[in-house]
Amino acid sequence: MRACPLKHAATNNAGTRRFPVWGMTKPVLMLFALFVLMAPSVQADGNRVAVSLIPGAPGMAEAAGNGGMFWLGVDMQIKEGWHIYWRNPGDSGLPTTIRWNPHPRLSPGEIHWPRPSRFDEDGITTYGYSDRVTLLVPVSLTQGGPQPDYGTSGEAPGGTNGGTSGNPPDSGVDGYKEDGSRASGAVSEKPLSADLNWLVCKEICLPESATVSMSVGEGGKFEGFSVSGADRITQSMNLVPGVAEEWRGHAVLAAGRFEITLTPHTGNAVFPDEHDIYFYPDRQGLIEHTAPQEVSRDGDELTIVVPVSRYLRSAPGEISGVLSAKESWGRDRNMPAIEMVFPVTVRDGEN
Amino acid sequence: MKNRITIIAVVLFCAFFAGFAMAEDRKGPEIGKKAPDFTLPDAAGVEHTLSDYEGKYVVLEWLNHDCPFVVKHYATGNMQMLQEKYRDQDVVWLSIISSAPGKQGHLEPDEAKKITRDKQAKPAAVLLDPEGTVGRAYDARVTPHMYIIDPDGMLRYMGAIDDRPTANHADVEGARNFVSEALDLLLEGRDVEVSSHQPYGCTVKY
């Protein structure tokens, strides 16, 4: 099927010599088309990760009704066999970074990271994602949120605004600043855009980058919104570790190991199967990532023993990170991963 | 006042025992202890034995020219600058390639010679460790993973080259370079302030 537009293009461009590919014989052209069709995993830009933005709300008005914020998914589809990194990449690697371009109406916050997976390779351990991950970013509406006139999107304040296309990219910003009453949301706005950088690895590592953007249409509508996209955000939200009021914990540093102890704090705490529990520390240099973690349960006490990193120079006041399990840590909610902070005490122990 | 004393006491207590706890037996070298001795051929086939360099400071640099984190330090000239600067102060700089044959970064002797010349690198030698024996003895996990050994053969620093764990070339400038900081202190006869730091880079391709 793809061969048809190609052939059409071939006729049109035959004389220009700008695309030598058009001059190929028919069988070669078909082979070429086949090759193009068979190589969907590498992006047009040569990247191993395809990135797009998924708005979690249809537009400004819905976000305003949601306390002036909405969730934006940064969807990363990763070529098979490759992986990218969590906020703590582990023994090597780099976390994905997002640099948002300033926007007059939308203010993105910090990344909320779904719980990572663990990768063991070449004698080291890293934390990250394969296949697909949707990073979540809370976006606040600034300058008071949308105006009531969003419904009248057709009636743009004509003379002053010709849409974004005719203006320099930043003119919209100034427009908002000058126009105190700001009966403005009706026109297409500046897109929300960001520069992403990530490291993708599979035996070898490659730094990649992309610029992504979400258009804001008439009436403050977020382009690209779909029900399936919103579902994707909900799924990803379930994988972002929650703050667990249900649990309390502390850690003891002794004999080169952290002994992390958790106990239920409310009646809603549920013990997941300890075989699936893993502690992902928030930063490098705290624990030996490669070492097995010994998880055991004794009555109401869950204990995780992890060797201290050889690069830890002094005892930290606390260690924090994500406790991941297969089942939920709370009775009434789907919470397979929790954020915990453990105050650290140092014990002489058997030393 | 009483609180402050308590806090100081607790901090000192913690620091003491943390150091103590970490001295536990573990694979790989330890700061303040004898660095594992080794003999490896360089790209010209000449054998280098670590203990032959006793009396001099030695820097070990784990190297993979295809690793973006290594490229950051060579493309900016940072690594070459350090190699040259400390060569002039009688420090022996050994770059070690532990990539296995067929893996990224592996170089045959002629290739190693050529790339060293092309990059204008200035180590005393580029050592070839295709079996990864020396890499494993040092628990070298990433490139660049850096070690400093003193004239008595004791390990004085291990870990990251600097405090900017990125592949971004712009991050070289202004970074706190732990290797040059430690070498400068040692060469002045002072103690190293940061003797280890979580290393960053690509995995060593054993």
PDB file of N, CA, C and O in Angstrom, chain A residues 27 39 106 122 128 168 350:
ATOM      1  N   PRO A  27      11.323  -3.257  -8.623  1.00  0.00           N
ATOM      2  CA  PRO A  27      11.553  -4.250  -7.554  1.00  0.00           C
ATOM      3  C   PRO A  27      12.346  -3.650  -6.392  1.00  0.00           C
ATOM      4  O   PRO A  27      12.046  -3.900  -5.229  1.00  0.00           O
ATOM      5  N   ALA A  39      10.672  -1.535   9.444  1.00  0.00           N
ATOM      6  CA  ALA A  39      11.548  -0.929  10.445  1.00  0.00           C
ATOM      7  C   ALA A  39      10.828   0.160  11.231  1.00  0.00           C
ATOM      8  O   ALA A  39      11.278   1.290  11.293  1.00  0.00           O
ATOM      9  N   LEU A 106       0.267  27.929  31.448  1.00  0.00           N
ATOM     10  CA  LEU A 106       0.440  26.584  31.984  1.00  0.00           C
ATOM     11  C   LEU A 106       1.790  26.459  32.667  1.00  0.00           C
ATOM     12  O   LEU A 106       2.806  26.834  32.110  1.00  0.00           O
ATOM     13  N   ASP A 122      25.951  -7.030  33.107  1.00  0.00           N
ATOM     14  CA  ASP A 122      27.383  -6.762  33.246  1.00  0.00           C
ATOM     15  C   ASP A 122      27.796  -6.548  34.703  1.00  0.00           C
ATOM     16  O   ASP A 122      28.651  -5.714  34.991  1.00  0.00           O
ATOM     17  N   GLY A 128      14.977   1.380  35.909  1.00  0.00           N
ATOM     18  CA  GLY A 128      14.395   2.153  34.816  1.00  0.00           C
ATOM     19  C   GLY A 128      13.194   1.479  34.197  1.00  0.00           C
ATOM     20  O   GLY A 128      12.466   0.740  34.870  1.00  0.00           O
ATOM     21  N   PRO A 168       4.943  36.737  16.602  1.00  0.00           N
ATOM     22  CA  PRO A 168       6.132  36.071  17.113  1.00  0.00           C
ATOM     23  C   PRO A 168       5.704  35.188  18.301  1.00  0.00           C
ATOM     24  O   PRO A 168       4.721  35.505  18.964  1.00  0.00           O
ATOM     25  N   GLU A 350      27.480  -5.915  66.051  1.00  0.00           N
ATOM     26  CA  GLU A 350      28.506  -6.925  66.270  1.00  0.00           C
ATOM     27  C   GLU A 350      29.900  -6.421  65.960  1.00  0.00           C
ATOM     28  O   GLU A 350      30.871  -7.133  66.086  1.00  0.00           O
TER      29      GLU A 350
END
